[in-house]
Tab-separated table of C-alpha atoms and ligand atoms in Angstrom:
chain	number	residue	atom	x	y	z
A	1	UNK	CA	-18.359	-0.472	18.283
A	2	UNK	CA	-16.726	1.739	15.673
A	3	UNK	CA	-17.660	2.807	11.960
A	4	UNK	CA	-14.418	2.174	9.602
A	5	UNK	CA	-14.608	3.330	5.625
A	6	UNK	CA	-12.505	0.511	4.415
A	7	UNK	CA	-11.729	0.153	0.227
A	8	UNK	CA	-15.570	2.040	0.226
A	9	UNK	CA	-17.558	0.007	2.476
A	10	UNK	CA	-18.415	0.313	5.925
A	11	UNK	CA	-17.609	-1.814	8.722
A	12	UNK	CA	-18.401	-2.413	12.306
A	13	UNK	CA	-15.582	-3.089	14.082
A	14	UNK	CA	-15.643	-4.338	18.050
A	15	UNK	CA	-12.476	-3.715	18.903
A	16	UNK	CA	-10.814	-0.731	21.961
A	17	UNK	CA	-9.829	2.666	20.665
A	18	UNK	CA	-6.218	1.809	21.160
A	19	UNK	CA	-6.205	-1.256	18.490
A	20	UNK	CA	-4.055	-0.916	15.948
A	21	UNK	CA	-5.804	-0.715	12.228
A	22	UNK	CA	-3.006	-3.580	11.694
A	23	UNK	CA	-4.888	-5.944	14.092
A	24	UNK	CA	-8.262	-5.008	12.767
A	25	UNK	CA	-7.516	-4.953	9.113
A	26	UNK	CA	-6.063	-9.064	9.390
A	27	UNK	CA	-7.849	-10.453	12.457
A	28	UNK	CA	-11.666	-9.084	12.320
A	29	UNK	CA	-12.059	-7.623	8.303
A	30	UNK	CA	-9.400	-10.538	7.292
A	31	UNK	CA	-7.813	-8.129	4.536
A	32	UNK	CA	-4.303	-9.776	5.058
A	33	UNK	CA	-2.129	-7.987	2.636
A	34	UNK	CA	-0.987	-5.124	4.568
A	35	UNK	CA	1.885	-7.261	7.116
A	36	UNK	CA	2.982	-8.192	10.276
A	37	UNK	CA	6.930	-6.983	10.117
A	38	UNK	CA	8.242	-4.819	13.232
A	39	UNK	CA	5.347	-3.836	15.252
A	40	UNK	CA	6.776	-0.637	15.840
A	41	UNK	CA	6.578	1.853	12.541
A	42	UNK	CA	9.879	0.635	11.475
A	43	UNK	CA	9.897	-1.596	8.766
A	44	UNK	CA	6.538	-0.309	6.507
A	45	UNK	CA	5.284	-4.022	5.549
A	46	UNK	CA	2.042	-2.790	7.454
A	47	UNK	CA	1.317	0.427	5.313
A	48	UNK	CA	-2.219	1.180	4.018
A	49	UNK	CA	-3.478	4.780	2.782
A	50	UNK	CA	-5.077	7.186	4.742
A	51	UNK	CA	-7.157	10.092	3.206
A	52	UNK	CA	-4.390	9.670	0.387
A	53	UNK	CA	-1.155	9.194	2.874
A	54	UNK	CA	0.849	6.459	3.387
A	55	UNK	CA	0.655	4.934	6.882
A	56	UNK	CA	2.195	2.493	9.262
A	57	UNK	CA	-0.842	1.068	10.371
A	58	UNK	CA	0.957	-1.162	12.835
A	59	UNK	CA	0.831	1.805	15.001
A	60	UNK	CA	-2.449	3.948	13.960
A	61	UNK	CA	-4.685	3.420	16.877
A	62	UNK	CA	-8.447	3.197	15.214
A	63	UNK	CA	-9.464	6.046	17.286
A	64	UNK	CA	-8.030	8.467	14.857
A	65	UNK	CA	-9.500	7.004	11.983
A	66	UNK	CA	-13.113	8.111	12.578
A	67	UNK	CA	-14.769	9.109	8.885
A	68	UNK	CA	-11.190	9.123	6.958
A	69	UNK	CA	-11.017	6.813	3.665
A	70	UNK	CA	-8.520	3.893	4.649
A	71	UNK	CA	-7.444	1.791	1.801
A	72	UNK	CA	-5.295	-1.246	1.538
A	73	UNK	CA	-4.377	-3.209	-1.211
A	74	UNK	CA	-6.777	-5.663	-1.799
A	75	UNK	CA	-8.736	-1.968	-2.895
A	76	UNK	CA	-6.443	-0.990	-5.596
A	77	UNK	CA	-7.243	-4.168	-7.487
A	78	UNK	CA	-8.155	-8.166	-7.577
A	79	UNK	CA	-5.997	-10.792	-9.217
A	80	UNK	CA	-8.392	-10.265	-12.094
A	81	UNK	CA	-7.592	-6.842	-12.312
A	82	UNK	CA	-4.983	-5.874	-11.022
A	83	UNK	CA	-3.971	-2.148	-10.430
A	84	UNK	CA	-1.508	-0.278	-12.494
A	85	UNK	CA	1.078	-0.766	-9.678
A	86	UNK	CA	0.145	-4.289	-9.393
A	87	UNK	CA	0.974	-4.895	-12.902
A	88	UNK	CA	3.837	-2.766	-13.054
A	89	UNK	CA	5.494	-4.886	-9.619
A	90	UNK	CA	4.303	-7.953	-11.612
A	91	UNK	CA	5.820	-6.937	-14.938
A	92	UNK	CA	9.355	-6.097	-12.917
A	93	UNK	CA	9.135	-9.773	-10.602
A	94	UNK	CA	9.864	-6.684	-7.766
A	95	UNK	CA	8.949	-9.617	-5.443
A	96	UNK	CA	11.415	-11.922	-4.169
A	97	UNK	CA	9.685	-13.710	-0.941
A	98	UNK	CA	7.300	-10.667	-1.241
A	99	UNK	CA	6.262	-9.718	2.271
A	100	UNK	CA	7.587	-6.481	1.869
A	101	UNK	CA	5.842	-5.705	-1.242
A	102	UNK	CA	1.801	-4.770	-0.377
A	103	UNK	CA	3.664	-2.192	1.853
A	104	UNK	CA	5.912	-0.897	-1.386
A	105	UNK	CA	2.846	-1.089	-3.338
A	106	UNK	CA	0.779	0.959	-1.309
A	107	UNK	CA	3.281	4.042	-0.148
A	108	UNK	CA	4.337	3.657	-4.140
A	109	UNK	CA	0.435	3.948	-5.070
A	110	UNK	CA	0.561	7.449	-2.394
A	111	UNK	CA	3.369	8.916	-3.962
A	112	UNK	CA	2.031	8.443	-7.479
A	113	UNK	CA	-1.418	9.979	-6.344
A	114	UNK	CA	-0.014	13.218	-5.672
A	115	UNK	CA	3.122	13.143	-7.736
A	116	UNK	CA	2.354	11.567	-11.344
A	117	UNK	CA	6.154	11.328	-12.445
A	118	UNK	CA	8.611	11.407	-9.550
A	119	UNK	CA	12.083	11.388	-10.765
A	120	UNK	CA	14.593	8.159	-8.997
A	121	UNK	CA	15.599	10.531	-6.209
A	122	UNK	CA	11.953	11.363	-5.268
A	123	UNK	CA	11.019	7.563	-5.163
A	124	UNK	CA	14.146	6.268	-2.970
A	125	UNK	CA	13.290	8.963	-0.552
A	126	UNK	CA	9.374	8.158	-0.390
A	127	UNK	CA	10.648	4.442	-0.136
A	128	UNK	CA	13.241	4.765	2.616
A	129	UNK	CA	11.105	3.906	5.498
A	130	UNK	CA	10.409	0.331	3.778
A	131	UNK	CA	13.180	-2.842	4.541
A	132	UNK	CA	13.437	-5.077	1.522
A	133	UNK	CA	15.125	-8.007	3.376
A	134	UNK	CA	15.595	-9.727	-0.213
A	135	UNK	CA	17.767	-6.734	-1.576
A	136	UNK	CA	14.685	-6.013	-4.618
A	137	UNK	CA	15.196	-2.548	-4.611
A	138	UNK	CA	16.533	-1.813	-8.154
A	139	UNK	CA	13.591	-4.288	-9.019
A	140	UNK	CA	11.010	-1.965	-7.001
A	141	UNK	CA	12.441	1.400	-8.380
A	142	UNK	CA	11.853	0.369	-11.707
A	143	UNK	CA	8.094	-0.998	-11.141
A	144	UNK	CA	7.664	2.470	-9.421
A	145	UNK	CA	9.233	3.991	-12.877
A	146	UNK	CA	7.030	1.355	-14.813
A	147	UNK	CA	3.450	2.395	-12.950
A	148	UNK	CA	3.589	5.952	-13.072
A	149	UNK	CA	4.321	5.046	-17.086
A	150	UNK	CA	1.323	3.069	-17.302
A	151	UNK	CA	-0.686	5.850	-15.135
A	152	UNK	CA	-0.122	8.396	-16.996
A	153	UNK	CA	-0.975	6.661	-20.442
A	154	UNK	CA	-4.086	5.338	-18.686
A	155	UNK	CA	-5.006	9.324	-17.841
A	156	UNK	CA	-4.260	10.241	-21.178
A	157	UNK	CA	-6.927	7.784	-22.841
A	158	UNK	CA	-4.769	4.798	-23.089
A	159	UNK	CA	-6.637	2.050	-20.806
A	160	UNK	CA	-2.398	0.932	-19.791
A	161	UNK	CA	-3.497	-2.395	-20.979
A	162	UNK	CA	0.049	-3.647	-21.715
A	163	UNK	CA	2.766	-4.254	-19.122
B	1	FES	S1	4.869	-3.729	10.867
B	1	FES	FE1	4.313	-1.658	10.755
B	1	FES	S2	6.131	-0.590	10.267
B	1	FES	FE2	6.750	-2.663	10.590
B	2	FES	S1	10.894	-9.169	-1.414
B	2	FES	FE1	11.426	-10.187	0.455
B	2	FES	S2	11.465	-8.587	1.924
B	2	FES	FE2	11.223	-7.564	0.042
């Protein structure tokens, strides 16, 4: 039995050291928006934050994840209120058949965390790892744009209630 800090709550989790946070995250918490893509770190439709990084958690072991702050998506917001990046992917239609988005969403949510207003070049680079089979990207790029927009307005007193 192992302690995870999941979106702020603690759970038990009977699973071996070696199980990915993947597997734990949709089969025993059933938070199913991080994805099944690759398997193998190679396609990012898995990603969920770490202690503030973006990782694959297809291949994080739970082992290593003793007292850090995992979050995944459904912990930036509901569908009744959604998160800045939510509404900015929304507001953009970044989703075409979407399974690549939660990951986008979530490395997106990282780099905005620690860099407010990251020019085009900084986001394509942070976004690299992540396959858009549907060919979104300009789409994505611009929600990216859109969110850290709506962040910063947020910070400065302005509750980013538009889209
Ligand atoms: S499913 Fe984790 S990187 Fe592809
Ligand atoms: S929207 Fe379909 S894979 Fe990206």
């Amino acid at each position: 039995m192992m302690s995870l800090k999941i979106n702020g709550q603690d759970h038990q989790v009977d699973a071996e050291p070696d199980t990915p946070l993947l597997y734990v995250l949709r089969d025993d918490i059933k938070l199913n928006a991080a994805k099944y893509g690759c398997g193998l770190g190679q396609c990012g439709a898995c990603t969920v934050i770490v202690d503030g990084n973006a990782v694959f958690s297809c291949v994080t072991p739970i082992l290593l994840l003793k007292d850090k702050e995992i979050t995944t998506l459904e912990g930036l917001g509901t569908i009744e209120k959604p998160a800045p990046i939510q509404r900015a992917f929304m507001a953009e239609q970044s989703a075409q058949c979407g399974y690549c988005i939660p990951g986008m969403m979530m490395r997106a949510q990282a780099l905005l965390q620690r860099n407010p207003n990251p020019t085009d070049q900084q986001i394509r680079a942070e976004l690299a790892p992540h396959l858009c089979r549907c060919g979104t990207h300009m789409r994505i790029l611009r929600a990216v744009h859109r969110a850290a927009e709506m962040m910063t307005r947020a910070d400065a007193g302005d509750q980013g209630g538009t889209l």
